[in-house]
Tab-separated table of C-alpha atoms in Angstrom:
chain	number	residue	atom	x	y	z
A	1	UNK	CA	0.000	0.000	0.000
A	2	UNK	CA	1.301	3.700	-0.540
A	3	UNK	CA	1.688	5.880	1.985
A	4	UNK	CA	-0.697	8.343	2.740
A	5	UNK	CA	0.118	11.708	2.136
A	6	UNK	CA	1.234	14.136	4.803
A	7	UNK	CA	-1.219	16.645	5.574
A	8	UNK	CA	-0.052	20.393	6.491
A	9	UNK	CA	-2.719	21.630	8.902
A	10	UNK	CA	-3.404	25.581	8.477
A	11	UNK	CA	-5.370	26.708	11.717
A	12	UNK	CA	-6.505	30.114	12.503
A	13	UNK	CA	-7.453	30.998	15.801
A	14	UNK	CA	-10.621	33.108	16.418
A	15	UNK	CA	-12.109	33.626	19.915
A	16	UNK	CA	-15.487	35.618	20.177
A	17	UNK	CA	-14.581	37.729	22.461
A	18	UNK	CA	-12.290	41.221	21.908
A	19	UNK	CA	-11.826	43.995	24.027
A	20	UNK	CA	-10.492	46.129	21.633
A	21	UNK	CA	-13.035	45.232	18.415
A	22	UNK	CA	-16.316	44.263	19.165
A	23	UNK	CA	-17.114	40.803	17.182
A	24	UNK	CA	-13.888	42.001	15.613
A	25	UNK	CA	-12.921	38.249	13.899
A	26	UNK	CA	-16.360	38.548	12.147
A	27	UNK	CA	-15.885	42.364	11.224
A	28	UNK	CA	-15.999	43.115	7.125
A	29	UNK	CA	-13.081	44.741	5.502
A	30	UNK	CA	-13.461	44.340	1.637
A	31	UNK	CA	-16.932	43.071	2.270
A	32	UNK	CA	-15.717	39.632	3.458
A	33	UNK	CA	-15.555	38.992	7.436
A	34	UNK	CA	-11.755	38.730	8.690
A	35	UNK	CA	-11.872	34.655	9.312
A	36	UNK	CA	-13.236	34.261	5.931
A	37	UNK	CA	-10.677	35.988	4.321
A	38	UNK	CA	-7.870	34.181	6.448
A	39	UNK	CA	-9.502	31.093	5.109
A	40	UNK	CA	-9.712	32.386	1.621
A	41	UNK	CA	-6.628	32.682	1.367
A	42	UNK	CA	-5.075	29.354	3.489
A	43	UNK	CA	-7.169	27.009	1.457
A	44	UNK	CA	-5.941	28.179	-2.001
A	45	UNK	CA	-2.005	28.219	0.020
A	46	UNK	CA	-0.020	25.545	-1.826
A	47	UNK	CA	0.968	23.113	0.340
A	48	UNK	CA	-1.866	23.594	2.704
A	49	UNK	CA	-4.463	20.586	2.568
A	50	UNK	CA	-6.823	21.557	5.666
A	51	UNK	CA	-7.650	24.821	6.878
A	52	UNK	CA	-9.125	24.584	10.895
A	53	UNK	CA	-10.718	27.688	12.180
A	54	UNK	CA	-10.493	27.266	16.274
A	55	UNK	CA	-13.186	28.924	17.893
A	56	UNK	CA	-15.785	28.998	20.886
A	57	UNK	CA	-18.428	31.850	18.642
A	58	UNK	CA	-21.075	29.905	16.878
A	59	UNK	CA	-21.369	33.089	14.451
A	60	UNK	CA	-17.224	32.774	13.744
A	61	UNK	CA	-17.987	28.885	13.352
A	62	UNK	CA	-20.697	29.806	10.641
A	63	UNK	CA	-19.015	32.256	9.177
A	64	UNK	CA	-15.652	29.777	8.479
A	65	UNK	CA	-18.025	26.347	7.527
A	66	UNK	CA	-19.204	28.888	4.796
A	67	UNK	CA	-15.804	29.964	3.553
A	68	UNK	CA	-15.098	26.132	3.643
A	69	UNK	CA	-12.977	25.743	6.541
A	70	UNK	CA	-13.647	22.949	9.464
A	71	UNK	CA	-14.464	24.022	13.003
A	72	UNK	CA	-12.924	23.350	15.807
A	73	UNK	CA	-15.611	24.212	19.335
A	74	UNK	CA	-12.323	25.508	21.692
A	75	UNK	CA	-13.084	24.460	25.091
A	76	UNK	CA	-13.636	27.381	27.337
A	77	UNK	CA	-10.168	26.745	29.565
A	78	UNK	CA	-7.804	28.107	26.359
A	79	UNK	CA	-10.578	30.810	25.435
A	80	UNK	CA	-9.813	33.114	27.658
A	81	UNK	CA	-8.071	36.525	26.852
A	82	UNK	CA	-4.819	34.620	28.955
A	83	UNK	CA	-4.784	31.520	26.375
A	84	UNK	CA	-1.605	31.367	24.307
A	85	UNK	CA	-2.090	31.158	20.202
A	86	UNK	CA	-0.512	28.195	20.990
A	87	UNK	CA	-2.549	26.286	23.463
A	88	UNK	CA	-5.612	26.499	20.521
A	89	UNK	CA	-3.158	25.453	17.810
A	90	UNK	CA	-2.102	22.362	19.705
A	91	UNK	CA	-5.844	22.079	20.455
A	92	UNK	CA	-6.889	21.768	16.963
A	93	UNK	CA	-4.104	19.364	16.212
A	94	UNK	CA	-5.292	17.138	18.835
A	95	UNK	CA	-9.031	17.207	17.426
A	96	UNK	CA	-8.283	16.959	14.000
A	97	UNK	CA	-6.015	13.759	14.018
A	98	UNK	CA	-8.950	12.326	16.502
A	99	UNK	CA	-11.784	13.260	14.087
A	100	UNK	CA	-9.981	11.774	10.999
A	101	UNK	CA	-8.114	8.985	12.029
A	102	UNK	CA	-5.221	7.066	10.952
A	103	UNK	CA	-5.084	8.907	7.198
A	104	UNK	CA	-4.235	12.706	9.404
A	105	UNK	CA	-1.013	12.606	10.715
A	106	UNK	CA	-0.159	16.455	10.165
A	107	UNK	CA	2.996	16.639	8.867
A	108	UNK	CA	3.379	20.649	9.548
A	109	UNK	CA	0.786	22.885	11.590
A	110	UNK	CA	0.846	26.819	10.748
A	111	UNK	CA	-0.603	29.362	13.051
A	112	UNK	CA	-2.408	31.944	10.535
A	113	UNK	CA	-3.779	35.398	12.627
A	114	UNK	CA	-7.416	36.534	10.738
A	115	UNK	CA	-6.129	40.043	12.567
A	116	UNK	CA	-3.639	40.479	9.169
A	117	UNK	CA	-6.142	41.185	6.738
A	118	UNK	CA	-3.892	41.599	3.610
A	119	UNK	CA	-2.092	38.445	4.411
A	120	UNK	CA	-1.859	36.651	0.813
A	121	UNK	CA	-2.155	32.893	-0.375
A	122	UNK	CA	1.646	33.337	-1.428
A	123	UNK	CA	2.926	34.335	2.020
A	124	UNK	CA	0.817	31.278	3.708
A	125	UNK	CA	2.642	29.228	0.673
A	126	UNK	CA	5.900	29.939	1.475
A	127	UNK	CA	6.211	29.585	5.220
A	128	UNK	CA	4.717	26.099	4.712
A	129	UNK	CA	7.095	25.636	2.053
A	130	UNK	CA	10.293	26.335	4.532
A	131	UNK	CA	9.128	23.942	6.401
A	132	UNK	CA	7.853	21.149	3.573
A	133	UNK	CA	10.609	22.174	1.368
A	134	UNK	CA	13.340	23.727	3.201
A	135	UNK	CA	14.063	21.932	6.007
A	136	UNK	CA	13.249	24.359	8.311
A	137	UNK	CA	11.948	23.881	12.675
A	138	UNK	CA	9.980	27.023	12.139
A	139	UNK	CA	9.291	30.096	9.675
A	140	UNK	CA	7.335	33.515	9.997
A	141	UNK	CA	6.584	35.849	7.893
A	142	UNK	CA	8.437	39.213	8.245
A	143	UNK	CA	8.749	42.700	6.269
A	144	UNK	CA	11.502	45.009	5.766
A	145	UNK	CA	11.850	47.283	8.746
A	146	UNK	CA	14.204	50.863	8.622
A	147	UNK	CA	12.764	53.136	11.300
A	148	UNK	CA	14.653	54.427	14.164
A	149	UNK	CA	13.056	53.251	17.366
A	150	UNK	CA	13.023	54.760	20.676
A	151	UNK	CA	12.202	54.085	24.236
A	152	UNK	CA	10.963	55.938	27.269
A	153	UNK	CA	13.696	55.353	30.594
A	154	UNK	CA	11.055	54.949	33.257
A	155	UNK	CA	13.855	54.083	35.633
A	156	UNK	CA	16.168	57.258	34.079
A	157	UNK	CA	13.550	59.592	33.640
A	158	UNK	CA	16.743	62.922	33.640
A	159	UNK	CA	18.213	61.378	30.525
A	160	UNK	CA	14.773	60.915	28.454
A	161	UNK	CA	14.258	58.784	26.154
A	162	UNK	CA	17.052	56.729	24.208
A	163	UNK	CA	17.188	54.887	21.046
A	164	UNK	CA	16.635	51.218	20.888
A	165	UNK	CA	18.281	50.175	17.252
A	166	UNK	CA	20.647	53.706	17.042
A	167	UNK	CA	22.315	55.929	18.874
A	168	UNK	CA	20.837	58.676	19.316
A	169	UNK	CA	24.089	60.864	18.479
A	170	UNK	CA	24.197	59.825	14.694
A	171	UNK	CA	22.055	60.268	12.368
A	172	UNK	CA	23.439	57.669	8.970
A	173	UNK	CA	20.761	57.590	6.219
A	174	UNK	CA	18.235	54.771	5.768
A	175	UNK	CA	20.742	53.238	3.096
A	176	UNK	CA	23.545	52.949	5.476
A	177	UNK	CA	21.420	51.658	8.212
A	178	UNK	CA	21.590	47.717	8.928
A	179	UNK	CA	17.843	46.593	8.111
A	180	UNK	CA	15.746	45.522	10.589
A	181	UNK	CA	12.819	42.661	10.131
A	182	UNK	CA	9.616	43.182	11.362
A	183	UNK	CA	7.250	40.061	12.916
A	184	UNK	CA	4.056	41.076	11.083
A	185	UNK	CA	2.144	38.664	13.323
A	186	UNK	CA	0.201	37.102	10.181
A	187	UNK	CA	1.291	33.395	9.551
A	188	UNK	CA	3.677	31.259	11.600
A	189	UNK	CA	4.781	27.547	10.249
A	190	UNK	CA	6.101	24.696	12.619
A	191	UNK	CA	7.332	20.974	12.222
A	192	UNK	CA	4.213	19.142	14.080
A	193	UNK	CA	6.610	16.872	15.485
A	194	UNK	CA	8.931	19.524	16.705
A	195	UNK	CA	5.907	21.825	17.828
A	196	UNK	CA	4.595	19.490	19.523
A	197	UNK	CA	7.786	18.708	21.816
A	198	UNK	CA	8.524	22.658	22.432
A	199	UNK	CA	4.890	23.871	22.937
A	200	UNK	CA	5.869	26.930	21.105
A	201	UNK	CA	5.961	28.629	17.379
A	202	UNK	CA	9.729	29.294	17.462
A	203	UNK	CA	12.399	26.527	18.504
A	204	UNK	CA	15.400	25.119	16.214
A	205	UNK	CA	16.023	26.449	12.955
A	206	UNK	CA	13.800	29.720	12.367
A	207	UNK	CA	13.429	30.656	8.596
A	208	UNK	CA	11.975	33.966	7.836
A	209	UNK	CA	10.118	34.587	5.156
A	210	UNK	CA	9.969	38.255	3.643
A	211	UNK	CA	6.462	39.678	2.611
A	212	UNK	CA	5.074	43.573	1.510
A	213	UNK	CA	5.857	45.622	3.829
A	214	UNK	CA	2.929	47.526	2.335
A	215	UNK	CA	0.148	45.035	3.194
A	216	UNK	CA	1.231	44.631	7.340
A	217	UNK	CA	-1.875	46.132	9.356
A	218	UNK	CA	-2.754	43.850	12.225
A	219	UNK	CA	-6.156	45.275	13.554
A	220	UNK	CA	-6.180	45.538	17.299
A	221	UNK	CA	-8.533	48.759	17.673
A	222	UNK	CA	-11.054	50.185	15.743
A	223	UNK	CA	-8.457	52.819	14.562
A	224	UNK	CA	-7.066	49.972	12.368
A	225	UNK	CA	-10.392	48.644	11.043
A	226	UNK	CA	-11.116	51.819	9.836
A	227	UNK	CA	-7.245	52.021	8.290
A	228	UNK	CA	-8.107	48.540	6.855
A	229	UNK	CA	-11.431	49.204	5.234
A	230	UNK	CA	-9.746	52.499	3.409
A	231	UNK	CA	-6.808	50.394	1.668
A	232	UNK	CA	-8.655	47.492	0.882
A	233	UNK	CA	-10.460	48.344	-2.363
A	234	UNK	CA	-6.939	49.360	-3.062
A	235	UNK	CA	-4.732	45.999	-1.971
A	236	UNK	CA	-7.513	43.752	-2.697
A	237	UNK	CA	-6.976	44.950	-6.567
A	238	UNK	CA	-2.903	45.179	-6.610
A	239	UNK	CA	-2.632	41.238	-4.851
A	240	UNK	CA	-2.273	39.086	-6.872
A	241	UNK	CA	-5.104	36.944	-7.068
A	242	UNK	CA	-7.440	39.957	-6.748
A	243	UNK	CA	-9.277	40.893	-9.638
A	244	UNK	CA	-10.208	44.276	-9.381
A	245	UNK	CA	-13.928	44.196	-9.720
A	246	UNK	CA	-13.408	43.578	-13.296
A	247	UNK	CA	-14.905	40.689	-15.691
A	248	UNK	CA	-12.531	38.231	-17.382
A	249	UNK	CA	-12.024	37.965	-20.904
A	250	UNK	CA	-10.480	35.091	-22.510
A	251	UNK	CA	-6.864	36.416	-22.049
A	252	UNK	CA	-7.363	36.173	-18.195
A	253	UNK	CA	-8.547	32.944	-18.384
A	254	UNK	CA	-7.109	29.257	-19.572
A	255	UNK	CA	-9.528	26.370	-17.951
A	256	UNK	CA	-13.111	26.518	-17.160
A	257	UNK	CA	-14.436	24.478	-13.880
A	258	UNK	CA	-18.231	24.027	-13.914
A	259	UNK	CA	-20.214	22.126	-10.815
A	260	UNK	CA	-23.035	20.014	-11.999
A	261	UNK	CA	-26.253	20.571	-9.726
A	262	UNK	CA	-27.471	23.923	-9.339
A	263	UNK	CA	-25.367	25.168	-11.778
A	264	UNK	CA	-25.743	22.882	-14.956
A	265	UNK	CA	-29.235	21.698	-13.559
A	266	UNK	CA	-32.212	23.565	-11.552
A	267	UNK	CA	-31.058	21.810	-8.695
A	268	UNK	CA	-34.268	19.632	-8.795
A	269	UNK	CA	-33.911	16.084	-9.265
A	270	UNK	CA	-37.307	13.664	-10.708
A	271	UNK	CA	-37.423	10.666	-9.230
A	272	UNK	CA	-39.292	7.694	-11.579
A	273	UNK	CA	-41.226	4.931	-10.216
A	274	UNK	CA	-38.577	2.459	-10.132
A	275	UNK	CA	-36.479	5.332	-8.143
A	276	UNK	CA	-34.552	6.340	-10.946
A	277	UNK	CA	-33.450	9.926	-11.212
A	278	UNK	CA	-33.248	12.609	-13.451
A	279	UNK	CA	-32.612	16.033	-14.532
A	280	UNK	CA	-33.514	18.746	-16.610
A	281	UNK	CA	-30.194	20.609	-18.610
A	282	UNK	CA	-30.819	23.459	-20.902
A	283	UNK	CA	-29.296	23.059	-24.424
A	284	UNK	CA	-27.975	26.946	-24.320
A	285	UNK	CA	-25.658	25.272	-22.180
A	286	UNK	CA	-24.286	23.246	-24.176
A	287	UNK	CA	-23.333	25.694	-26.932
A	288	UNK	CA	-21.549	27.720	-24.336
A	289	UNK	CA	-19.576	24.432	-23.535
A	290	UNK	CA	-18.568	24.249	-27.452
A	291	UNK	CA	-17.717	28.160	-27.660
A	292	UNK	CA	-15.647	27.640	-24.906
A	293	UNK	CA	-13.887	23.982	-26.225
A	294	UNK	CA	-13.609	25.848	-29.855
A	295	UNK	CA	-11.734	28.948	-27.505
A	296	UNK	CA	-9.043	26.186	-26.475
A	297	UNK	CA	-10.053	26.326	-23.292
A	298	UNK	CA	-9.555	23.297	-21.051
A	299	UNK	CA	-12.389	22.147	-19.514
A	300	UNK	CA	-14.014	20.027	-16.000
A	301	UNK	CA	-16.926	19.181	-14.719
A	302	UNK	CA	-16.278	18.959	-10.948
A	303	UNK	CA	-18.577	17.744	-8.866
A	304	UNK	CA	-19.587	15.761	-5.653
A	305	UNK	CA	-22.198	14.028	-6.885
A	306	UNK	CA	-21.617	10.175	-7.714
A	307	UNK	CA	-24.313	10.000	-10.100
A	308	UNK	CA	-24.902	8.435	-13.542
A	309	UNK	CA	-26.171	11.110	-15.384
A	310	UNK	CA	-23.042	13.650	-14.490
A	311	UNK	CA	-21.005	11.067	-16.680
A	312	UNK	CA	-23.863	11.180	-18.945
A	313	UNK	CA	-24.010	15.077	-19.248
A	314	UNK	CA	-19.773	15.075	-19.502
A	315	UNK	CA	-20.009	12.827	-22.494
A	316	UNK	CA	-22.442	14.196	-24.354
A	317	UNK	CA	-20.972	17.905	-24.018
A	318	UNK	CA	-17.551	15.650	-24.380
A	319	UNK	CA	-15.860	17.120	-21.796
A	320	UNK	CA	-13.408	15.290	-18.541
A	321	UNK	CA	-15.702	14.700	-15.418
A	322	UNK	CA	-14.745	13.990	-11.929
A	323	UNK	CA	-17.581	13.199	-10.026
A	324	UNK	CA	-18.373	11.403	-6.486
A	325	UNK	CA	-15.030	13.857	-4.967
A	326	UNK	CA	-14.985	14.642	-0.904
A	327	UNK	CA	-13.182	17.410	-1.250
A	328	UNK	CA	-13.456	19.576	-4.412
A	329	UNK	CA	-10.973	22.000	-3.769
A	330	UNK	CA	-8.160	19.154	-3.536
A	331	UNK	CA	-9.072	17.586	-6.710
A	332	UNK	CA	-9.028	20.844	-8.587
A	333	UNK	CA	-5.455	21.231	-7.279
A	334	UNK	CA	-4.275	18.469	-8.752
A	335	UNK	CA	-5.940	18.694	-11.926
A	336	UNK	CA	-4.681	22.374	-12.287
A	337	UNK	CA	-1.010	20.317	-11.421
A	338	UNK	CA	-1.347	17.717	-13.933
A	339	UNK	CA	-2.611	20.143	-16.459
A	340	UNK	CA	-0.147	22.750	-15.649
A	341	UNK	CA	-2.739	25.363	-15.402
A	342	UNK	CA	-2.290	27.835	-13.088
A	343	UNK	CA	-5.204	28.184	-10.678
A	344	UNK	CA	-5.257	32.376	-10.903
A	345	UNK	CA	-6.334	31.435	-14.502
A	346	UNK	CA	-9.028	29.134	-13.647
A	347	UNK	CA	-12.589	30.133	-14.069
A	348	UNK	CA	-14.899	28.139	-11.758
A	349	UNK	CA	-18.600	28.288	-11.636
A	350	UNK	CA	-20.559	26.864	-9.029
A	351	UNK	CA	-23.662	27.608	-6.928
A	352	UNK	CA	-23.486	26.327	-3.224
A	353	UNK	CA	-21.235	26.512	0.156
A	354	UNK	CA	-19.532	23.523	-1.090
A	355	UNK	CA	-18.265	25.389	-4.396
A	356	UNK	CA	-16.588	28.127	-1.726
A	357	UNK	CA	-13.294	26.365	-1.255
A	358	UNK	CA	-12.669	25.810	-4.965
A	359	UNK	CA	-13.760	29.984	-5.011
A	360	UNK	CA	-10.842	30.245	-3.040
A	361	UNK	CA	-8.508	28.947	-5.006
A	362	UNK	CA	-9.163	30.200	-8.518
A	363	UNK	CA	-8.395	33.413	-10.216
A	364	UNK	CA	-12.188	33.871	-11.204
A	365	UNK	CA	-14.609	32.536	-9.302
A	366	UNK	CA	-18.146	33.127	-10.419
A	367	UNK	CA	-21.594	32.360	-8.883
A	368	UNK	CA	-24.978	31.366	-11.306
A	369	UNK	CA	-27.730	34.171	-10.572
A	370	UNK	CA	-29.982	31.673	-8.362
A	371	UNK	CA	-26.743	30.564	-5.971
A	372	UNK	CA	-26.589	30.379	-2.168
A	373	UNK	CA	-25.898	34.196	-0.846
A	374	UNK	CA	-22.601	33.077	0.415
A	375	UNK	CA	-21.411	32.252	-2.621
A	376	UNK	CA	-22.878	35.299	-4.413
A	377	UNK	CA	-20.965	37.419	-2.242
A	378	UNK	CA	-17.528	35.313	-2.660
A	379	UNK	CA	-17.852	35.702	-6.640
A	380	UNK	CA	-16.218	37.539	-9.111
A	381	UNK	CA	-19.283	37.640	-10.998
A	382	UNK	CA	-22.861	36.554	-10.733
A	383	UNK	CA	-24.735	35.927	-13.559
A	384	UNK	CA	-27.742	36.926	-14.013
A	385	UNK	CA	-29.720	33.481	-15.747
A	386	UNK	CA	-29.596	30.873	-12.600
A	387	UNK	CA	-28.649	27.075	-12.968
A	388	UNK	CA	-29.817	24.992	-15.467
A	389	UNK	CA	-31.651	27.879	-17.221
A	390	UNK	CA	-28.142	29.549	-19.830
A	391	UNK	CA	-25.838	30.356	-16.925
A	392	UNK	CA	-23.071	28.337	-18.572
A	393	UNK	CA	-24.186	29.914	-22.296
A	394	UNK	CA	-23.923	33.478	-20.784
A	395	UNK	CA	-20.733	32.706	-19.290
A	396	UNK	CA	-19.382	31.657	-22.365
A	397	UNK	CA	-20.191	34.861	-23.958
């Protein structure tokens, strides 16, 4: 038998309570709450193959099921404001590997803060990597750091204050300064093995891992909501997997994902008298699917369905089908691998909360007119025909 494959276990902790932000883990900044876009952006992470938000807020736990992460309930003895990051990380760990068995041995565990909300798929990529790839204990994610920093002498209060990284005396410009890095508090990767035995983020070989210094905000007050609301129209369109509010055309775009019920199909299903089932397609449909196939456009059906008439539908629009898939979002990964398509250039249409993990991952995600209001407000585009009634033809045009 092969081995099973290592799993690298992203968890973000989010408590309910805040002192400093009411509901803050739940407040909007780009019109997406800040646990959904920590998830966003961990589940389309390469590397990553479970995202675990840890909390004890049944809104925060509703919230992250519908941005397609799993929940972890965090008991009430590491919710407190005294709980380390680390007690709930180790938590989750714990539950995870109990709640799927022999097949979830994590491999590496990475601490992701909801509080950074311009933290990008790239950055959570890379810490895992040093860790996966580079041999690395630990990693964090860092940013280029020049300023002069000073300190108040409590204890000396006749000499003032006194410079922490400079004496105070010289003044050398920022080029002949020794950088500084800045902990930007956003993602944190371990070894599992070696987290475990330390009980903390950092321990033997650290890596760093260099991100924007641009995009650091962590939002502790309402001061840096506010701060985080004003530049996000503006880093949400400059990262790159944003899209700036635009359509694609067919230069933005090289493979086309579609999900079968609900977005192919009415979502109704008739049911015969021998228990057969069936549904009802609409042939607009399928001349989008041959625009798009004479575009050169490689095309999926994707779906989680393990039903005859998916395979029926693929063949006659004669088209690959995977159908009867757990998780959708891992089998699009590998087909964008095998493919060699890169997932920013992935259109994927779907209709329902289960479609919001694959949303994550692609370049263009985009919702059918009739689709669940979670997934109309994690789209790119709607359409404006739902399922099964030109969606797919409109699309293609």
């Amino acid at each position: 038998m092969s081995a099973q494959p290592s799993r690298v276990l992203a968890v973000i902790p989010a408590r309910g309570g805040s002192k400093g932000v009411s509901a803050k883990n739940l407040a909007p900044v780009g019109g997406v709450p800040l646990v959904a876009r920590a998830a966003r952006e961990c589940l389309a992470a390469r590397h990553i193959t479970d995202v675990v938000v840890s909390t004890d807020d049944s809104a925060i736990a509703a919230a992250a099921r519908a941005a397609g992460a799993e929940v972890v309930e965090r008991p009430a003895d590491i919710a407190g404001d005294l709980a380390s990051s680390e007690a709930a990380v180790l938590h989750a760990m714990d539950v995870f590997e109990e709640r799927h068995g022999a097949a979830s041995s994590v491999r590496a565990v990475l601490l992701v803060q909801c509080t950074s909300p311009f933290l990008l798929r790239e950055d959570v990529g890379d810490v895992a990597a040093a860790v996966i790839e580079g041999g690395a204990d630990s990693a964090l994610t860092v940013a280029s750091f020049h300023g002069f920093v000073w300190r108040e002498q409590d204890a000396a209060p006749a000499e003032g204050a006194r410079g922490v990284n400079h004496d105070r005396s010289v003044r050398p410009r920022r080029q002949d300064r020794p950088e500084d890095l800045l902990e930007t508090g956003a993602a944190y990767a371990m070894d599992a093995a070696g987290f475990r035995a330390s009980g903390h983020r950092f321990f033997g070989r650290t890596e760093l891992v260099r991100t924007d210094p641009a995009r650091v905000l962590e939002i502790d007050d309402p001061h840096d909501l506010a701060r985080a609301r004003a530049l996000a129209p503006l880093l949400d369109a400059q990262a790159p997997s944003g899209r700036g509010g635009t359509l694609p055309t067919r230069d933005d775009v090289d493979a086309v994902v579609l999900d079968f019920d609900g977005t192919q199909t009415d979502d109704r299903v008739y049911i015969d008298a021998e228990g057969r089932e069936t549904v009802a397609v609409h042939r607009g449909d399928g001349l989008g699917v041959a625009a798009l196939r004479r575009a050169g456009l490689e095309l999926l059906i994707l779906s989680t369905e393990q039903n005859p008439v998916v395979a029926a539908r693929a063949r006659k629009l004669r088209i690959p089908v995977m159908h009867g898939v757990d998780r959708k979002d891992l089998a699009l990964k590998q087909w964008c691998e095998e493919r060699g398509v890169a997932p920013e250039r992935v259109l994927y249409v779907g209709n329902d909360a289960n479609d919001l993990p694959c949303f994550a991952l692609v370049g263009w995600p985009v919702a059918v007119g009739d689709a669940h209001d979670a997934v109309r407000a994690a789209a790119a585009a709607v359409t404006s025909r739902g399922g099964g009634a030109g969606a797919v033809r409109e699309i293609a045009g």
